[in-house]
Short mmCIF file of C-alpha atoms in Angstrom, two decimals:
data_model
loop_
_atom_site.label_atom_id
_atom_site.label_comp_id
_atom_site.label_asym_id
_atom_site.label_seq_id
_atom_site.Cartn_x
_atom_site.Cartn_y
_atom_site.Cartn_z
CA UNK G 26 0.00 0.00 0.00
CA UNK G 27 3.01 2.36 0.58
CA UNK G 28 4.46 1.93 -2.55
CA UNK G 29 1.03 2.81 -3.83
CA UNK G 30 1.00 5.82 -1.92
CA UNK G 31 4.11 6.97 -2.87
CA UNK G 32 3.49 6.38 -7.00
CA UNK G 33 0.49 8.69 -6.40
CA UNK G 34 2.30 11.52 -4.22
CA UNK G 35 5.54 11.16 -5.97
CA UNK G 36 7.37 14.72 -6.24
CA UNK G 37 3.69 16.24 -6.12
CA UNK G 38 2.38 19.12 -3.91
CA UNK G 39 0.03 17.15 -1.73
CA UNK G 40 -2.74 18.42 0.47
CA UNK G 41 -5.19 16.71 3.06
CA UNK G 42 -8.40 18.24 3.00
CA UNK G 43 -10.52 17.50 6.64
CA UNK G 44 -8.33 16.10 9.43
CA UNK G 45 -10.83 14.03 11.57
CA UNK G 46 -10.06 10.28 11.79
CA UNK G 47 -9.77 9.72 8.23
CA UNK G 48 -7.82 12.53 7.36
CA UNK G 49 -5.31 11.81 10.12
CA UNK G 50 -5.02 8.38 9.07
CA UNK G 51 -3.92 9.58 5.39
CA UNK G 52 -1.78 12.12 6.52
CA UNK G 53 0.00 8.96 8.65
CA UNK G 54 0.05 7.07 5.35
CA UNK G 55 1.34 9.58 3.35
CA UNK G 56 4.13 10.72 5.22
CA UNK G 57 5.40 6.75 5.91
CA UNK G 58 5.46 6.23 2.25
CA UNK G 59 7.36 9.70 1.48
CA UNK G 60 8.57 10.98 -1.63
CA UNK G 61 6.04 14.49 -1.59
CA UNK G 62 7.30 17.81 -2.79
CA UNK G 63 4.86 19.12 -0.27
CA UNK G 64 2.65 18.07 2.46
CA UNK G 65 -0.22 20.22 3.82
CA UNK G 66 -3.09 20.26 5.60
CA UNK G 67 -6.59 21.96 5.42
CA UNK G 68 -9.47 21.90 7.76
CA UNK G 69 -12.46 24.13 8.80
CA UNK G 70 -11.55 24.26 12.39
CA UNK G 71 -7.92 25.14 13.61
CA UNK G 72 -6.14 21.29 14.03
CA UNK G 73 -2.99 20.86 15.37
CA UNK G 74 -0.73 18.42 13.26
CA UNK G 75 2.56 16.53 15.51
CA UNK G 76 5.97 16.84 14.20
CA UNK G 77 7.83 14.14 12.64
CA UNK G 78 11.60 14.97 13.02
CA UNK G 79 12.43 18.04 11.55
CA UNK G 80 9.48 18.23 9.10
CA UNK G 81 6.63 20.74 9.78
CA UNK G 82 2.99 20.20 8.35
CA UNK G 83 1.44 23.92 7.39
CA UNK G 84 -1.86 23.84 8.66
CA UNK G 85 -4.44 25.72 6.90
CA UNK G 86 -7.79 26.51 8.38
CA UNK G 87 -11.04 28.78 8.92
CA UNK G 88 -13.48 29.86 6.11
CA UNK G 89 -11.65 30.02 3.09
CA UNK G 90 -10.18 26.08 3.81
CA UNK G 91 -11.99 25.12 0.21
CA UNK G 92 -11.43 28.03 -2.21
CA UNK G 93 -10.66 27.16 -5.28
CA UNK G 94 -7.51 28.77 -5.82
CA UNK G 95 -5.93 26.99 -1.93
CA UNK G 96 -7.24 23.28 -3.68
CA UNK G 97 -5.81 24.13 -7.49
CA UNK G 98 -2.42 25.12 -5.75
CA UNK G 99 -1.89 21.30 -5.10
CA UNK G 100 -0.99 18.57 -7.54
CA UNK G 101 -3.08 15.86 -5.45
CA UNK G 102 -6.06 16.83 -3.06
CA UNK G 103 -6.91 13.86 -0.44
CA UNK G 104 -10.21 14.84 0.43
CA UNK G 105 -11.87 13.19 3.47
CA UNK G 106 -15.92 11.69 2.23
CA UNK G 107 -18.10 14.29 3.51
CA UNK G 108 -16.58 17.34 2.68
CA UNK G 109 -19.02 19.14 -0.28
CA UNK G 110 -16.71 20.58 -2.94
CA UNK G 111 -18.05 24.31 -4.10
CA UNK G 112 -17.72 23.81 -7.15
CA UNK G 113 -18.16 20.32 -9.76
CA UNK G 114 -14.90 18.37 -9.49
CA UNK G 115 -14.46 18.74 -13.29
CA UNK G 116 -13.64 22.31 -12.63
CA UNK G 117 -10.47 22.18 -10.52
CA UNK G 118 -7.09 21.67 -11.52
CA UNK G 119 -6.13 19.95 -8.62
CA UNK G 120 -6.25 15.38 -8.83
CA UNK G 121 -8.75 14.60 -5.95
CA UNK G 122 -7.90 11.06 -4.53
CA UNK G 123 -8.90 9.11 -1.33
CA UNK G 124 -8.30 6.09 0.67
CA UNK G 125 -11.43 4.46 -0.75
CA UNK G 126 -10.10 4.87 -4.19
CA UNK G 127 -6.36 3.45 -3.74
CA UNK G 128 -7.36 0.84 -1.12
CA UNK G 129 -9.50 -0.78 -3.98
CA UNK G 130 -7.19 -0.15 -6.39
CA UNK G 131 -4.45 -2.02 -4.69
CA UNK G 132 -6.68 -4.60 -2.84
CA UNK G 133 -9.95 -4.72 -5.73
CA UNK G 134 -10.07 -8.52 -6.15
CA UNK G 135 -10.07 -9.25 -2.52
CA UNK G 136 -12.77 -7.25 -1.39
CA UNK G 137 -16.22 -7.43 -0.82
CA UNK G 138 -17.57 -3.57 -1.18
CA UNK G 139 -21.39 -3.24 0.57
CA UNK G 140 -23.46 -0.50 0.03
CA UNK G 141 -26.99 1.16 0.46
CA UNK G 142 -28.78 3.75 1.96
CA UNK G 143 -29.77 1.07 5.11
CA UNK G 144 -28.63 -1.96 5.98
CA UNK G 145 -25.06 -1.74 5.50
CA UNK G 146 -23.30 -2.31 8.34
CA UNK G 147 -25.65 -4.80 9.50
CA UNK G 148 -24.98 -6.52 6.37
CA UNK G 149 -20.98 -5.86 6.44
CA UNK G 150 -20.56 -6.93 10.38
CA UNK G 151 -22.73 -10.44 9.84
CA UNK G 152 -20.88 -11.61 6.41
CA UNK G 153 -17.73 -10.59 8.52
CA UNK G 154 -18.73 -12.50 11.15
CA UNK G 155 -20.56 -15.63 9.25
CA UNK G 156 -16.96 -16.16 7.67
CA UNK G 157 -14.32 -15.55 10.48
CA UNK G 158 -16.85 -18.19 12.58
CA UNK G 159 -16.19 -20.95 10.01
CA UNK G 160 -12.60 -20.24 10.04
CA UNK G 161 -12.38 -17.83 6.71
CA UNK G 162 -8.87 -15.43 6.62
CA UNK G 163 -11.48 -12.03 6.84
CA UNK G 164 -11.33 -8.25 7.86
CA UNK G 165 -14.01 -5.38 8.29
CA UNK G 166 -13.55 -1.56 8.00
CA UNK G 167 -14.33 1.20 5.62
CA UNK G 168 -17.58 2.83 6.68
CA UNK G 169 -18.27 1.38 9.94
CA UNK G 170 -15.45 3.49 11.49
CA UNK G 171 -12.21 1.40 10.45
CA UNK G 172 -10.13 3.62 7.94
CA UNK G 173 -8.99 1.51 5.22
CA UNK G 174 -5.11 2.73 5.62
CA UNK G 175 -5.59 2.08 9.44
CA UNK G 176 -5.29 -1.95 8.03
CA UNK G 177 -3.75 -1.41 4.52
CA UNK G 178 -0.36 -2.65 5.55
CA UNK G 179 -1.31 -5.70 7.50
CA UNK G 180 -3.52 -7.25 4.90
CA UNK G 181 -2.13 -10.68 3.30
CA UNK G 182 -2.77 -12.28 0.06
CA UNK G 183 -5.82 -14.18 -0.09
CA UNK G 184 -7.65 -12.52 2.97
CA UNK G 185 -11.16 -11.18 2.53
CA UNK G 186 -12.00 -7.92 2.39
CA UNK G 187 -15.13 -7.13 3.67
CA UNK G 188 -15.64 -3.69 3.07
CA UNK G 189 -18.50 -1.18 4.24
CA UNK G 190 -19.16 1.84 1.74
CA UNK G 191 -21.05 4.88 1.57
CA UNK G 192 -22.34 7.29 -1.12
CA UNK G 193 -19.35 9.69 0.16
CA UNK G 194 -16.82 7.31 -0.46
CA UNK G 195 -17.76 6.02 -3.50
CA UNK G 196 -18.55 9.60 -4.69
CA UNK G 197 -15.34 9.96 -7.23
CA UNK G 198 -13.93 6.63 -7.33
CA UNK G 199 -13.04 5.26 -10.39
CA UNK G 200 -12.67 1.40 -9.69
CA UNK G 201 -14.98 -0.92 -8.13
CA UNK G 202 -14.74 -3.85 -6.26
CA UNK G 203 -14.54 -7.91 -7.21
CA UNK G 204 -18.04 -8.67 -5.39
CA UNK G 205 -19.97 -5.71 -5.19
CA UNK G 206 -23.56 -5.16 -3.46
CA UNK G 207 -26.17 -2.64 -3.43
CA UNK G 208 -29.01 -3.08 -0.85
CA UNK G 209 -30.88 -0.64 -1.65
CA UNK G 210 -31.49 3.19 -3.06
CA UNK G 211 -33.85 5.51 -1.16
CA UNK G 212 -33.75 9.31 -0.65
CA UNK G 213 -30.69 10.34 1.53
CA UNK G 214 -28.16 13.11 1.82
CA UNK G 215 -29.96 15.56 -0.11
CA UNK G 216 -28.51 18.09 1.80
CA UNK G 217 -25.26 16.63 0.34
CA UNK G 218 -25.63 15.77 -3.18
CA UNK G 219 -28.84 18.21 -4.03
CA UNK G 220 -30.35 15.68 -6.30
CA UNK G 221 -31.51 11.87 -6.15
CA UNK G 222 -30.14 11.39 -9.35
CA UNK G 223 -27.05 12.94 -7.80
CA UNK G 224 -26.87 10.29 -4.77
CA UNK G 225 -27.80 7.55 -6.64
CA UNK G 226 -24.71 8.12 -9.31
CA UNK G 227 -22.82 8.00 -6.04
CA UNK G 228 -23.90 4.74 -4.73
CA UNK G 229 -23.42 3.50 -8.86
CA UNK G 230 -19.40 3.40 -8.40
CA UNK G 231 -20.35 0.38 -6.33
CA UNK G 232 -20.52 -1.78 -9.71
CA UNK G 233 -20.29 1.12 -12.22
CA UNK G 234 -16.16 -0.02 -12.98
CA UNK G 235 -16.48 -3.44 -12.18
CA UNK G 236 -14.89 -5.86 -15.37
CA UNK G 237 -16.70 -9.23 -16.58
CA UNK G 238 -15.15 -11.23 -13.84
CA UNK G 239 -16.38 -9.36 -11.37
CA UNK G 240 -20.15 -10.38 -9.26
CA UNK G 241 -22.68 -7.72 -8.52
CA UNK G 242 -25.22 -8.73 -5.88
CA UNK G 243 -28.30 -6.19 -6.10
CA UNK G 244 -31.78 -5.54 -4.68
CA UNK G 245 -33.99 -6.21 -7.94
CA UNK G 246 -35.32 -2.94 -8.04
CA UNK G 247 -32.39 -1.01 -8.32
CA UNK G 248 -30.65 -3.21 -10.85
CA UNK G 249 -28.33 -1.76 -13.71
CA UNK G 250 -29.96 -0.37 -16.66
CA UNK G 251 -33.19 0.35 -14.78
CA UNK G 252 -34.20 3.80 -13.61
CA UNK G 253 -34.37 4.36 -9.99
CA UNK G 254 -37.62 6.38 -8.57
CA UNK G 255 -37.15 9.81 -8.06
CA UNK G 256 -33.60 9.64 -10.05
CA UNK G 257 -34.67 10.40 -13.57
CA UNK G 258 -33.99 8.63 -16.43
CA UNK G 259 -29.87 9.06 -16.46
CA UNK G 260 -30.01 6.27 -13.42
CA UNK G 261 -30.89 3.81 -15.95
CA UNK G 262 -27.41 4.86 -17.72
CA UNK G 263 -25.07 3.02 -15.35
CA UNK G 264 -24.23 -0.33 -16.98
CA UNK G 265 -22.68 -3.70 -15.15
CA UNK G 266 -19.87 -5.16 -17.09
CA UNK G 267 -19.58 -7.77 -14.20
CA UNK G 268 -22.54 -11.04 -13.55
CA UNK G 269 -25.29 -9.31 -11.85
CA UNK G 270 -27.02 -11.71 -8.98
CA UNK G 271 -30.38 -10.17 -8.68
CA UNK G 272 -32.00 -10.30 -5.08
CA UNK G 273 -36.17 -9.77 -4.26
CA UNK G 274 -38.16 -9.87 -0.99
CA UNK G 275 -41.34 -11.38 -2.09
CA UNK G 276 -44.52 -9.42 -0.81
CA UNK G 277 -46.48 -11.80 1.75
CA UNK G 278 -48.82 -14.60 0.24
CA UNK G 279 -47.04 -14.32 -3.50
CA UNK G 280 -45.21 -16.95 -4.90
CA UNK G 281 -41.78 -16.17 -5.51
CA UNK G 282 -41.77 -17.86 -9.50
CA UNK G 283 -37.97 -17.41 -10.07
CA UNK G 284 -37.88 -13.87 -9.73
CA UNK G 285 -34.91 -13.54 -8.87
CA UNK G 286 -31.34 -15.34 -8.43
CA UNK G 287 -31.98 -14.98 -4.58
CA UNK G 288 -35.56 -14.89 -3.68
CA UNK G 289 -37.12 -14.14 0.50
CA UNK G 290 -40.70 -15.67 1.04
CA UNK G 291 -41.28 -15.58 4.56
CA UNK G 292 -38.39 -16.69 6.23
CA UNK G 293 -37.34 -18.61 3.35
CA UNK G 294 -34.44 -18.29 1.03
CA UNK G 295 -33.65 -19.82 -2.12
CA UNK G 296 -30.00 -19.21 -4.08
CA UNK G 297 -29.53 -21.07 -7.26
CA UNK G 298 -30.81 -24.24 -5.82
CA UNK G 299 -29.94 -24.14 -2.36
CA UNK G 300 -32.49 -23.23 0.38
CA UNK G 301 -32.47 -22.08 3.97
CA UNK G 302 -35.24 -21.56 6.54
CA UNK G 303 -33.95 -18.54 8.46
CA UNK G 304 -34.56 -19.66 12.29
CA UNK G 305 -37.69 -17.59 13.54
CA UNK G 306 -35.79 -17.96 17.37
CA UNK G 307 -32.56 -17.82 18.38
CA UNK G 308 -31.46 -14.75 16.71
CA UNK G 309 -30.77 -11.08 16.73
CA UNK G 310 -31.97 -9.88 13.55
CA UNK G 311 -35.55 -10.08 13.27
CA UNK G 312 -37.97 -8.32 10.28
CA UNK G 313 -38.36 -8.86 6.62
CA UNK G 314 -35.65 -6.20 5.80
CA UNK G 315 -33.29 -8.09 7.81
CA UNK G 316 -34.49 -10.99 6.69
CA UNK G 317 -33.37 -9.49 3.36
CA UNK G 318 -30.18 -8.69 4.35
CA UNK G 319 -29.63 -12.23 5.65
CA UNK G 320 -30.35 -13.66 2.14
CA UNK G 321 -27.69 -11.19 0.67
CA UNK G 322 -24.94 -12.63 3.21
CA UNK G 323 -26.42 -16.09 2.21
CA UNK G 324 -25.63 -15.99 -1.19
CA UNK G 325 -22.24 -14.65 -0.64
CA UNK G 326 -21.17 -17.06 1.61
CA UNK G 327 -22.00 -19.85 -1.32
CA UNK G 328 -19.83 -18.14 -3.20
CA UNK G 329 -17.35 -19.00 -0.53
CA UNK G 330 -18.59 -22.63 -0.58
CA UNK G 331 -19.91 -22.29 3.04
CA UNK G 332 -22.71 -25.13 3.89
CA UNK G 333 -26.26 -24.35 5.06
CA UNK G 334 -25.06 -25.60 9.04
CA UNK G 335 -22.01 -23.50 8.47
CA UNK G 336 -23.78 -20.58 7.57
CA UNK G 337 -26.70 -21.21 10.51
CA UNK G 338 -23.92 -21.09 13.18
CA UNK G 339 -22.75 -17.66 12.16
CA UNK G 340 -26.53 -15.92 11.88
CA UNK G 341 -27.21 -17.96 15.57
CA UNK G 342 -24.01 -16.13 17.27
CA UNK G 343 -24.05 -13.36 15.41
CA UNK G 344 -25.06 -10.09 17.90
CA UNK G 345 -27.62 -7.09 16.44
CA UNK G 346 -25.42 -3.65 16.15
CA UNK G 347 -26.53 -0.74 18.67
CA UNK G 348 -29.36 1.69 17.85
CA UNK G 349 -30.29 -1.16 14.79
CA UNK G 350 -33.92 -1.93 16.10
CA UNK G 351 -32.03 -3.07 19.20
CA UNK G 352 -34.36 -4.44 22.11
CA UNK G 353 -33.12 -2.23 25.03
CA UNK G 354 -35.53 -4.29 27.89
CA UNK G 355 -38.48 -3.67 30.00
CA UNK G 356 -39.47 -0.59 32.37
CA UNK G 357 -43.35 -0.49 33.83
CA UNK G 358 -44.32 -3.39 31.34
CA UNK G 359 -43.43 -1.53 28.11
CA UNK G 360 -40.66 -2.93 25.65
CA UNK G 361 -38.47 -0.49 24.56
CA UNK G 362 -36.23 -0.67 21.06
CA UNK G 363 -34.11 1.76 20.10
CA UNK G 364 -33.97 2.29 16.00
CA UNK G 365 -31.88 5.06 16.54
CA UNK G 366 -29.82 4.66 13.01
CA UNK G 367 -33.39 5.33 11.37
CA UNK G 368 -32.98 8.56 8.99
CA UNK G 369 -35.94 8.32 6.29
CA UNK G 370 -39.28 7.12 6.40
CA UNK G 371 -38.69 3.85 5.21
CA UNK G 372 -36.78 2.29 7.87
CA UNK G 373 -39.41 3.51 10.10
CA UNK G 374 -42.29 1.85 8.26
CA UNK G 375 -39.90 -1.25 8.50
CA UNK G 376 -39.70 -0.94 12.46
CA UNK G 377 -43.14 -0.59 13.00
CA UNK G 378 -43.35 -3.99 9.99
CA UNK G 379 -41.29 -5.82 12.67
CA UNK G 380 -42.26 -5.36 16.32
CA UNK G 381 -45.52 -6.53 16.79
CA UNK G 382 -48.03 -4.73 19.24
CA UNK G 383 -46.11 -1.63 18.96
CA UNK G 384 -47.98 1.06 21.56
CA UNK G 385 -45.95 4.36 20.62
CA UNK G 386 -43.37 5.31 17.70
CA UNK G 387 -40.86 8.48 18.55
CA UNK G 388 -40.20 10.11 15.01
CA UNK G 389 -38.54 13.48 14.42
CA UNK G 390 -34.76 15.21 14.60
CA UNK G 391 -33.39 17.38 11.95
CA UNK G 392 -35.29 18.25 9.11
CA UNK G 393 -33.03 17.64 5.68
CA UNK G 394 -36.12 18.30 3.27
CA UNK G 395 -36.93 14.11 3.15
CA UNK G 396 -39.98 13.50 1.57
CA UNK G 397 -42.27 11.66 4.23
CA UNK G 398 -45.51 10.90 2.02
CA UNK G 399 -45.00 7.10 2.16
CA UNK G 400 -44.20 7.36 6.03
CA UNK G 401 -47.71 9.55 6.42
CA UNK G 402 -49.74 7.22 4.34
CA UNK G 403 -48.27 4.52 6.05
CA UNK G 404 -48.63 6.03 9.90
CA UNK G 405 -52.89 6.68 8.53
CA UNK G 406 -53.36 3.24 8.15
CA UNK G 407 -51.14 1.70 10.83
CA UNK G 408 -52.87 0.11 14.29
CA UNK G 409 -50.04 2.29 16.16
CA UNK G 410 -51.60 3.47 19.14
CA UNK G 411 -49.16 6.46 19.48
CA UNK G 412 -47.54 8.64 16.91
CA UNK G 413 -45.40 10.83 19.27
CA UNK G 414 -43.58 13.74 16.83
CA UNK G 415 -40.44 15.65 17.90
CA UNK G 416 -37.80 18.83 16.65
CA UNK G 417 -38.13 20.06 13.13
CA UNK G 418 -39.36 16.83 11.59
CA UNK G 419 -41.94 16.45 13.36
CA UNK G 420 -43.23 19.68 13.37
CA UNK G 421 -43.15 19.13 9.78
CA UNK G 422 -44.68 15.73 9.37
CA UNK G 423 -47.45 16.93 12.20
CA UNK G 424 -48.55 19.97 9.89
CA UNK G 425 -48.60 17.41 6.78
CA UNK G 426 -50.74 14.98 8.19
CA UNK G 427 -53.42 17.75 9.71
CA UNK G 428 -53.34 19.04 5.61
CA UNK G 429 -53.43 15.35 3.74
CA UNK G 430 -55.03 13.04 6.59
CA UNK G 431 -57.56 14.92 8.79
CA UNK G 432 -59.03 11.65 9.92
CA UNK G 433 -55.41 10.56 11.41
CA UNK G 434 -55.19 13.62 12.71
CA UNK G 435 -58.18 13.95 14.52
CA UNK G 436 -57.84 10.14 16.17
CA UNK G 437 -56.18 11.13 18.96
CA UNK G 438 -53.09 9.33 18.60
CA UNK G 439 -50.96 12.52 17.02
CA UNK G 440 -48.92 13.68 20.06
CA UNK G 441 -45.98 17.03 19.02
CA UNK G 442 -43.80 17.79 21.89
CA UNK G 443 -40.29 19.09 21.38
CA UNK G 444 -37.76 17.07 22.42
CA UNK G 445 -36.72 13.53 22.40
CA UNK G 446 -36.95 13.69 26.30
CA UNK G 447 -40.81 14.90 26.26
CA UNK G 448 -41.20 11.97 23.78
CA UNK G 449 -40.22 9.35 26.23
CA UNK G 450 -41.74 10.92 28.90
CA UNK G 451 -44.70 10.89 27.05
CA UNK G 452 -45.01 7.34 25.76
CA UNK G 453 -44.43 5.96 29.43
CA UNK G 454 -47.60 8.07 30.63
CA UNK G 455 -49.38 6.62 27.41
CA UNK G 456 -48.10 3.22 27.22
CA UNK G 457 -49.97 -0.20 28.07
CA UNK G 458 -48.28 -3.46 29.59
CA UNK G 459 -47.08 -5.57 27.32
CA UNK G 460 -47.06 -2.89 24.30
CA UNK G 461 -43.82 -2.03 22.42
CA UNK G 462 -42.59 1.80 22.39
CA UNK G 463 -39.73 2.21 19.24
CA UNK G 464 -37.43 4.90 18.90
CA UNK G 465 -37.30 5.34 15.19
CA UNK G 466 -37.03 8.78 13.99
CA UNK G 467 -36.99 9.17 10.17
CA UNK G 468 -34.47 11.77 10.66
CA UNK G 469 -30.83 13.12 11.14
CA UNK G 470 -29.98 13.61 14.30
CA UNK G 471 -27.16 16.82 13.44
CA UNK G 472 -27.94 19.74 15.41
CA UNK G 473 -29.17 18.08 18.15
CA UNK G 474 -27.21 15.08 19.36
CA UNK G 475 -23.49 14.92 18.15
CA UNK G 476 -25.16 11.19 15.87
CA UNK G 477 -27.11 8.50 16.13
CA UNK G 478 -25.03 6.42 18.44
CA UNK G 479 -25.47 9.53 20.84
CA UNK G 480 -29.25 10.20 20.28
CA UNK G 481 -29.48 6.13 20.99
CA UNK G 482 -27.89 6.43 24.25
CA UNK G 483 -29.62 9.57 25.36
CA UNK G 484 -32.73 7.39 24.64
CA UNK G 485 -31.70 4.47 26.78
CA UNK G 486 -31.01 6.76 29.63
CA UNK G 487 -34.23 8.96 29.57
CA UNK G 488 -35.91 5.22 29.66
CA UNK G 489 -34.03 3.50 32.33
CA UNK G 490 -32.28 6.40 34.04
#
């Protein structure tokens, strides 16, 4: 990985834009593998940047981090995911790279790349886990906090890769990984990319340089050539040169015909001839969408030549991530889950899907201009007792419902308070024993908790102290 560092940095002015762990972690990298004319760094915030011998790191910072003329002043940009360029990348001198992009580069027919707008990590942390159980040479990082240089150097030939991606690190990549999947495509980070069509070209890179050898493992809806909802018709323009293994959760009482390479009916899961009953007890992940998920991971580990028992001892010890529709226990005869990592309406409708005899829902945090009509249609016809609103979001969806659904809205179950401490407050007054009250807000949590991990944790404490 050094040595394809240094081929990219070689007797170039380098600069590393955002120092937070990623950014750290390529500054590390690049000044191991050496060879730079010069080495800076930018950030929005002042950073301070340790000494290596006699070799002092300018450190650039405040409002005018990103102008156009700082980046183009640099031969090779590393810029951290995240960061929104002002202007189109076509219109900078400067090379952007990242560790996303050389990482596959170097490591492409090892890896396993995951994406989607939900169920990544839980997909990323159980194939991880479903392979190093039966004894597989395996490591995780990428998107679920591990930056990819923070292993680069210790990874041996032959070892899998699994690797979890998001839209911000596929963003400008330009290579694509042996076994690629895409979960799913819903609307996310529109405060990022502006447009759907935008994000979705994003989440594309997943498969979008992938060569004939290569295996793409992808939702049936969103599959190359088709256009994605809400993306317009240039979605449809992002060929597969690699096999594509089409996946499909079968609605309830449908048979599944060969739909698709992997098919979910129920609990049941067919790939290419094999089939699995996923255990209804005994495991973490409950839910058609996880169910989903576990079919994904299935298929995969055939791939790998894993047997059904194989596989069922993985998904039986495998453990459900934090704030992932995570059963948090019982206070006053009410079940509490915390959904925390919930952002859009979707994954909300897919909580309330999967805990039965659900009493009150907690929705609301920072409004990003999400669309919630599928999330209100769903809410007017659910048999949720309690539809307790919060912060912007809320306010918003509250308003929305009074306007499109005045029958919902006069029921009695629409409850707006502010905060996500009111909330809970709230649902214990309102709650019956033996109901289910799910924190699952169908929104970003910026602005008011520092993320979802926090927001999850503030929950569990306003519930059990």
């Amino acid at each position: 990985m050094l040595e394809k560092i240094r081929q990219t940095v070689e007797n170039k002015k380098v600069l590393v834009l955002g120092l937070g762990r990623e950014g750290r972690s390529s500054l590390r990298m690049i000044r191991k593998a050496g060879g730079y004319k010069e080495l800076a760094v930018a950030d929005q915030n002042p950073v301070e940047v340790k000494e290596s011998g006699e070799e002092k790191i300018p450190v650039i910072s405040g409002t005018h981090y990103m102008d156009k003329e700082l980046l183009d002043s640099y031969d090779i940009v590393f810029k951290t995911p995240g960061i929104v360029l002002p202007e189109k990348i076509e219109n900078y001198k400067c090379q952007f790279v990242s560790q996303t992009g050389l990482f596959i580069s170097k490591f492409r027919s090892q890896i396993v790349g995951i994406t989607g707008t939900k169920g990544k990590s839980t997909t990323s942390t159980l194939l991880y886990h479903v392979l190093k159980e039966n004894g597989e040479d395996v490591v995780l990082a990428g998107n679920i906090g591990i930056p990819v240089f923070d292993i680069a150097e210790d990874i041996t030939v032959g070892e899998v890769i699994v690797l979890e991606l998001s839209c911000h690190q596929l963003e400008y990549i330009t290579v694509s990984p042996h076994i690629a999947v895409l979960l799913n495509l819903y609307e996310e980070h529109l405060d990022h990319y502006g447009t759907m069509a935008a994000y979705v070209r994003a989440k594309q890179n997943i498969y979008a340089w992938q060569e004939k050898e290569d295996l793409l493992f992808c939702n049936m809806e969103f599959l190359p050539g088709h256009e994605v909802e809400g993306a317009g018709p240039e979605s449809a323009g992002v060929p597969c040169k690699g096999e594509v293994i089409s996946a499909v959760l079968i609605p309830e009482g449908e048979n599944p015909s060969g739909r698709g390479d992997i098919e979910v009916a129920g609990n049941a899961v067919r790939y290419r001839g094999s089939g699995l009953r996923i255990p209804e007890q005994g495991i973490s992940l409950i839910g058609q969408h996880n169910y989903f998920d576990i079919a994904m991971v299935y298929g995969i580990c055939k791939e790998f030549s894993l047997t059904d028992e194989q596989f069922l001892k993985g998904l039986r010890s495998y453990q459900t991530l934090p704030h992932r529709l995570q059963y948090l226990g019982i206070k006053d005869g009410i079940r509490f889950y915390d959904d925390s990592i919930s952002t859009i309406g979707e994954t909300t409708i897919q909580a309330l899907e999967s805990i039965k005899n659900a009493g009150s829902i907690l929705i609301g945090g920072m409004d990003r201009g999400v669309d919630y009509d599928q999330l209100e249609e769903y809410l007017a016809g659910s048999s949720v007792k309690h539809i307790i609103l919060m912060e912007a979001t809320g306010k918003r969806i509250y308003s929305e419902i009074e306007e499109r659904y005045p029958t919902l809205f006069g029921s009695g179950k629409l409850c707006l308070v502010d905060h996500l401490k009111d909330a809970v407050e709230l649902a214990g007054k309102l709650g019956e024993e033996g109901s289910a009250c799910i924190l699952s807000p169908a929104a970003a949590s910026y602005g008011i908790f520092k993320n979802f991990e926090e927001r999850g944790e503030v929950f569990k404490k306003y519930v059990f102290g």
